Coordinates of C-alpha atoms in Angstrom, one line a residue:
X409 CA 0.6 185.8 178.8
X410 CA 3.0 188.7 177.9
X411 CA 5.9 186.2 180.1
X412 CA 4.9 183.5 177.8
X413 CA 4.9 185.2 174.4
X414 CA 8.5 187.2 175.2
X415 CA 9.6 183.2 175.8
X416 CA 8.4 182.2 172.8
X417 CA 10.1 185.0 170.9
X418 CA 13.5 184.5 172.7
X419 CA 13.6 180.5 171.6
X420 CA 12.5 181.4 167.9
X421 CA 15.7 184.3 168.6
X422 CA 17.6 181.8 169.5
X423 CA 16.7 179.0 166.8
X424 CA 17.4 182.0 164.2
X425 CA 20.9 183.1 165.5
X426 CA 22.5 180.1 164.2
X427 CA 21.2 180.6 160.7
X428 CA 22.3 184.4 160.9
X429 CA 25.5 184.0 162.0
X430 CA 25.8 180.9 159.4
X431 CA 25.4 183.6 156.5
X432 CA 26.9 185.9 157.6
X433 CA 30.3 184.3 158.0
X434 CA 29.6 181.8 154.3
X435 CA 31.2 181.4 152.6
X436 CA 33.5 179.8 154.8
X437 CA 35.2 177.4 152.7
X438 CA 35.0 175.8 148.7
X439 CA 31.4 175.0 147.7
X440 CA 30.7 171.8 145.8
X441 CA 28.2 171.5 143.1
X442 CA 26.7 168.2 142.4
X443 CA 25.7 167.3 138.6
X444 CA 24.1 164.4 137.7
X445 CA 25.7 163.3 134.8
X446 CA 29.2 162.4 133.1
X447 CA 32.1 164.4 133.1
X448 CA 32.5 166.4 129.9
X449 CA 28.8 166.8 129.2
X450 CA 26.2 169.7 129.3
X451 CA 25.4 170.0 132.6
X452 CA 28.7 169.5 133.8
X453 CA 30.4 172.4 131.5
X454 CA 27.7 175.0 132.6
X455 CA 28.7 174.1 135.8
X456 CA 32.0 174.9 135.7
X457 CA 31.6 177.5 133.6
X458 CA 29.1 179.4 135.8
X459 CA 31.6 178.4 138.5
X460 CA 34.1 179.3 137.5
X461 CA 33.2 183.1 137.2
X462 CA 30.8 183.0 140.5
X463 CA 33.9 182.2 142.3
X464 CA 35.7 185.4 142.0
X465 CA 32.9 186.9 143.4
X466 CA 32.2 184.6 146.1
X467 CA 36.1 184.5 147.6
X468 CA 36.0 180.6 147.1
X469 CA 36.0 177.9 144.4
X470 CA 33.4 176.0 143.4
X471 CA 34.4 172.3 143.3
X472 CA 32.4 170.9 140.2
X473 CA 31.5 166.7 141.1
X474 CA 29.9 164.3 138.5
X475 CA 27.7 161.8 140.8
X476 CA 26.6 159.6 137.9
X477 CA 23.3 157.5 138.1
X478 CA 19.5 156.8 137.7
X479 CA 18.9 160.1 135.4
X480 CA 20.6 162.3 137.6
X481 CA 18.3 161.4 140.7
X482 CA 21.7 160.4 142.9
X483 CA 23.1 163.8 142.6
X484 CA 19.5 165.3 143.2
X485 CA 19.1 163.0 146.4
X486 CA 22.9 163.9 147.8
X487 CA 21.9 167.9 148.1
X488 CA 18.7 167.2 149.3
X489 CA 20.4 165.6 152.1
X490 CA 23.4 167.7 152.8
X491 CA 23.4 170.6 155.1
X492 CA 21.6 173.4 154.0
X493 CA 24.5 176.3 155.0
X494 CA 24.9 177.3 150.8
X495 CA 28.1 175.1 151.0
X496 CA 26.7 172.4 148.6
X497 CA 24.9 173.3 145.2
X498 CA 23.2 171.1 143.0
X499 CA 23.0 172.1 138.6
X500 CA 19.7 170.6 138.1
X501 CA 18.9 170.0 134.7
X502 CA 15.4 169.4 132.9
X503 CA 16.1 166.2 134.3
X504 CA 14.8 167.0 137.3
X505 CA 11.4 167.7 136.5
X506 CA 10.9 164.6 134.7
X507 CA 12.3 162.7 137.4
X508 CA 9.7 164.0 139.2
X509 CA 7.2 162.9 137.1
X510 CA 8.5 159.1 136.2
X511 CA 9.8 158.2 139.2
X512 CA 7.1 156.4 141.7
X513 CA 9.2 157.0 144.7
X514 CA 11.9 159.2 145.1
X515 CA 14.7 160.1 148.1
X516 CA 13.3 163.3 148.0
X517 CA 10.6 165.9 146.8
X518 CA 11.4 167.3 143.3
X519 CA 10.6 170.6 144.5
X520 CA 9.8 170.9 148.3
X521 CA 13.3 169.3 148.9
X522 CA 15.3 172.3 147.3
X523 CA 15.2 176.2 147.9
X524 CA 15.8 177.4 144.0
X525 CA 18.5 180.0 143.2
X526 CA 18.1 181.0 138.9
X527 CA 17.8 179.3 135.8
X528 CA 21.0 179.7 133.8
X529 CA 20.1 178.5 130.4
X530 CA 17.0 176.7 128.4
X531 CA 18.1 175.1 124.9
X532 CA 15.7 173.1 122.5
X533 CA 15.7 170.0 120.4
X534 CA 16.1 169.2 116.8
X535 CA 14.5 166.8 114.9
X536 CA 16.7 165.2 113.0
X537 CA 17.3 162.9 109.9
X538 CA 19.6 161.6 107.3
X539 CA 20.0 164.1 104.7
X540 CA 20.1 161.1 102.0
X541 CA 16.0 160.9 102.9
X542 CA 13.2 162.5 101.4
X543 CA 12.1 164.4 104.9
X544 CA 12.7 168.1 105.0
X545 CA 9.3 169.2 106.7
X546 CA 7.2 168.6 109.9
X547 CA 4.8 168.1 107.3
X548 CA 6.8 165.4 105.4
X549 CA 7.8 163.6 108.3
X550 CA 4.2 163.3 109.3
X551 CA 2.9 162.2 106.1
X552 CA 5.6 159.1 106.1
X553 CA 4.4 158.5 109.5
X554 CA 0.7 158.4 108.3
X555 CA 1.7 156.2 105.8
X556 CA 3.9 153.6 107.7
X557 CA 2.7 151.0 109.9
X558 CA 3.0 151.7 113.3
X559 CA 4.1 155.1 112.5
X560 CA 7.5 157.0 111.9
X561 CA 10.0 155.8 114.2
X562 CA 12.1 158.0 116.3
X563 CA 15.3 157.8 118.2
X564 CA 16.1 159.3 121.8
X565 CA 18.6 159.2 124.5
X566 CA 16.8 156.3 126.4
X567 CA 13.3 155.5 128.0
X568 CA 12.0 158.2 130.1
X569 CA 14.4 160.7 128.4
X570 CA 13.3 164.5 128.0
X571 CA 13.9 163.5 124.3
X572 CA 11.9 160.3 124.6
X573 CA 8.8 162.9 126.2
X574 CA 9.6 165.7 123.3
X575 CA 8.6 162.8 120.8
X576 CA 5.3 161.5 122.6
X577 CA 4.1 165.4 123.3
X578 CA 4.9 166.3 119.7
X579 CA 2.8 163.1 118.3
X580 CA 0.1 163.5 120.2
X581 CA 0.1 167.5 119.7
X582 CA 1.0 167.2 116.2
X583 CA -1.3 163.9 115.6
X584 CA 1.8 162.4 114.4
X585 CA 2.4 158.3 114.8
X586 CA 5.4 157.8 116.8
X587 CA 7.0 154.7 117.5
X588 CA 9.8 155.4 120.2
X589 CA 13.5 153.6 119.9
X590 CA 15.7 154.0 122.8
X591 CA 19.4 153.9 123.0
X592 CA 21.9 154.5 124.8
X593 CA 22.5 158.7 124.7
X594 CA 22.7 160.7 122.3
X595 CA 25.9 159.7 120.6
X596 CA 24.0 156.2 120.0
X597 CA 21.0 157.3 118.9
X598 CA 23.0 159.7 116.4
X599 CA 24.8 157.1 115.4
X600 CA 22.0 154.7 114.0
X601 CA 20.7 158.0 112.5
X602 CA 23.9 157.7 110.6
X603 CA 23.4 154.3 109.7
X604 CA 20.0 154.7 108.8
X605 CA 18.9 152.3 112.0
X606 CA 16.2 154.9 112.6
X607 CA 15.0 157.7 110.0
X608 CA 15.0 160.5 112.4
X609 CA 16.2 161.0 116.0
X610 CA 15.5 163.9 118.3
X611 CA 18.3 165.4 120.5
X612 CA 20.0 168.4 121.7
X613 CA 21.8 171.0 119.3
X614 CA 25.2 170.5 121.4
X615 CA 25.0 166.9 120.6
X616 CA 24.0 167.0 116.9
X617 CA 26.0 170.1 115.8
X618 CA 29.2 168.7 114.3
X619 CA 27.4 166.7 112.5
X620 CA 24.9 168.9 111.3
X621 CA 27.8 171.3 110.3
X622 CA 29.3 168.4 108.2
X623 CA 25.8 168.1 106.5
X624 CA 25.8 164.0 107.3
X625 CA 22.1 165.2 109.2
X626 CA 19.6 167.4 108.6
X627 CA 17.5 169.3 111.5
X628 CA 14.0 169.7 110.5
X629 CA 12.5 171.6 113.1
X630 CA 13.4 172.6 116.5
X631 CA 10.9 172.4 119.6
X632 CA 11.7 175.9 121.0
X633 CA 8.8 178.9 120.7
X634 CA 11.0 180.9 118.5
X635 CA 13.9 180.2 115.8
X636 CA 17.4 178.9 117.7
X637 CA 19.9 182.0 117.0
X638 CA 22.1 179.0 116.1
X639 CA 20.5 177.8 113.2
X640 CA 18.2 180.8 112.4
X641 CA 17.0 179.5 108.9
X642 CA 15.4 176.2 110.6
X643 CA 12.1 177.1 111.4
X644 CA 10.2 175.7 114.9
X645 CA 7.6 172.9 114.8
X646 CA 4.6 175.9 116.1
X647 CA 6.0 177.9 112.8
X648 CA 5.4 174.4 110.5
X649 CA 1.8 173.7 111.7
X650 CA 1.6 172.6 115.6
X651 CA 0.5 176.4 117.6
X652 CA 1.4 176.7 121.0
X653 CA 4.4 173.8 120.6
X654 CA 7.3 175.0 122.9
X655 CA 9.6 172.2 125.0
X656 CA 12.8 173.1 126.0
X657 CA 15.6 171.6 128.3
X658 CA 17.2 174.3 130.9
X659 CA 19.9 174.0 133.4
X660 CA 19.9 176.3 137.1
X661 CA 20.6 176.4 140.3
X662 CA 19.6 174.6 143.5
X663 CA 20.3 174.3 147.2
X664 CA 18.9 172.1 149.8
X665 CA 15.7 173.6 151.4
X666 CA 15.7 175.6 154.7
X667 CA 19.5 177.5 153.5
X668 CA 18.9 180.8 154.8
X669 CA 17.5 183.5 152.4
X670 CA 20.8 185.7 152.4
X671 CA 22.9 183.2 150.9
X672 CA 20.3 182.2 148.7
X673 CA 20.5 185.6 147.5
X674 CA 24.3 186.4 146.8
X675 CA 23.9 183.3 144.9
X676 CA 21.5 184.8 142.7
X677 CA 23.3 188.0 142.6
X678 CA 26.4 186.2 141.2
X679 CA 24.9 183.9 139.1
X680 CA 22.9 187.3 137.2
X681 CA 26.4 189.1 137.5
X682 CA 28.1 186.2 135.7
X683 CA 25.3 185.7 133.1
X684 CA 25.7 189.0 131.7
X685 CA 29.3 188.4 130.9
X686 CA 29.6 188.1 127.2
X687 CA 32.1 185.0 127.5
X688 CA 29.6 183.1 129.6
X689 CA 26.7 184.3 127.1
X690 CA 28.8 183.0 124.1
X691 CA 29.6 180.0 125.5
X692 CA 26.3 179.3 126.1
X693 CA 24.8 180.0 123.2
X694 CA 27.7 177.9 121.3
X695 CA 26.1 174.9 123.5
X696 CA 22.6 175.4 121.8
X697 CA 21.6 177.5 124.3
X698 CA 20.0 180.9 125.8
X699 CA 21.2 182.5 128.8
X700 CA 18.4 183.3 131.2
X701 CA 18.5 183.3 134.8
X702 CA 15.0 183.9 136.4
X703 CA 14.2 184.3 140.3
X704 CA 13.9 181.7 142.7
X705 CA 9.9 182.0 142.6
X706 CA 10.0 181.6 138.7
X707 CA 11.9 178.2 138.9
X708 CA 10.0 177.0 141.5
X709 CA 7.0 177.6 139.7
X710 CA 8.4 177.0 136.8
X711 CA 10.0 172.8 138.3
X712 CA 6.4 172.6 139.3
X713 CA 4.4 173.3 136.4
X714 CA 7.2 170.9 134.7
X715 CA 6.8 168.0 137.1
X716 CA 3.1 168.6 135.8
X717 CA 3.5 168.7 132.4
X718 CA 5.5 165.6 131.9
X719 CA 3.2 163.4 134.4
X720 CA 0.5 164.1 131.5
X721 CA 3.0 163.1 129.3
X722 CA 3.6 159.9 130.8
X723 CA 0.3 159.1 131.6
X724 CA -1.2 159.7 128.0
X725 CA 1.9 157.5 126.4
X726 CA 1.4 155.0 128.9
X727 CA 5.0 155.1 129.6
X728 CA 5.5 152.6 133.1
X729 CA 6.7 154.2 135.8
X730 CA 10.1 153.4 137.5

């Protein structure tokens, strides 16, 4: 027995020296982090942001790649897949969880697939309409929908968008009829805003700011549990009657599962290291956003619960599944 259980502890040795000797030497060339969406947008900015600083700490760039596609599932799918030696990073987005949640079948688990480093940042939406309308409350805007048939409409990035989920949580929440018109991203859904296509769109601050700044819209709430330190006058939708109301976006971290718990953790050191720098902070915040990392047990709890929320979601809208 004692022969048996010394050979069973020399092979898991032996399993384990690989992974040891992996860390220890990583890393050991540029790491790549996979986005899921286009060049130039959110996720891809705090990417290369974050990257950009983690880098001097690390010794080695961080290559920033755009794999565009199916709600950011195909960048999602390509880390789940590559080698888990903390050589390959994915910037999940709130995307992810609701991926999770719409998708029937996916290349991968939403969590069980990845091994979580931090959050980075969580941002909310605005509600949004044309500031030649009568609609400066929650209040007003549910009262037209009460009074229109087939309720207020609402624009949103596209069908099975966070956005799209913010408006069917916040009308059954709120009690509010919502009638749901896709487009193509924000900058489409804005735009018939604009030209009075829809009377009120909901989207992120980054998207809606110029816009908002040249007063041609007017954000009547935003979905956050406190006041955006953007726009600290506008107040929340809890604040205007709706307790307990809080969905935000949030971008972080993620590496394929099974990459050994050392790198896992100098990734979390830098990413904390580079969230306390005030440019990075700034930045963020200029995006709409609050810098927060968390640990990698607090996003993976926090993915799951997520996943959960937004399967309700779908299932009380009756929103079909992809």
């Amino acid at each position: 027995m004692i022969q048996r259980r010394d050979l069973l502890a020399a092979g898991l040795a032996s399993l384990a020296a690989p992974l040891a000797a992996r860390a220890e030497t990583w890393p050991a060339r540029p790491l790549k982090a996979l986005q899921g969406f286009a060049a130039g947008g959110n996720a891809d900015t705090i990417a290369r942001l974050l990257g950009a600083e983690m880098a001097r700490g690390l010794g080695q760039p961080i290559v920033v790649e755009a794999v565009t596609g199916a709600g950011g599932t195909l960048a999602s799918a390509a880390v789940a897949r590559a080698a888990p030696d903390g050589h390959t990073l994915l910037l999940a987005t709130g995307g992810h969880a609701v991926a999770g949640a719409l998708y029937e079948k996916l290349p991968y688990q939403t969590v069980g697939s990845f091994q979580m480093v931090s959050t980075i940042t969580f941002f909310p939406f605005l509600l949004l309409v044309n500031p030649a309308s009568n609609l400066r409350t929650l209040a007003e805007v549910a009262a037209q929908a009460k009074a229109t048939n087939g309720g207020i409409a609402y624009g949103s990035a596209g069908v099975g968008s966070t956005h799209h989920l913010v408006g069917e949580l916040l009308g059954k929440s709120a009690g509010i009829p919502m009638l749901h018109v896709p487009f193509r991203g924000d900058a489409a859904s804005l735009t018939a805003l604009l030209g009075n296509e829809v009377p009120m769109v909901i989207a992120p601050a980054t998207a809606a700011l110029p816009q908002i700044k040249a007063g041609k819209l007017r954000p009547v709430a935003t979905t956050g549990p406190a006041r955006w330190a953007g726009m600290p006058e506008l107040p929340t939708v809890a604040e205007q009657g709706v307790a307990g109301f809080d969905v935000r976006s949030w971008a972080g971290w993620m590496l394929p599962a099974g990459t050994p718990q050392p790198i896992v953790e100098r990734l979390h050191a830098e990413t904390q290291k580079a969230l306390q720098l005030p440019t990075v902070r700034s930045r963020l915040e200029e995006m709409g956003g609050e810098a927060r990392g968390s640990s990698p047990q607090e996003m993976t709890a926090m993915v799951a619960a997520e996943v959960q929320k937004w399967s309700r979601v779908i299932a009380d809208a009756r929103i079909q599944r992809l």
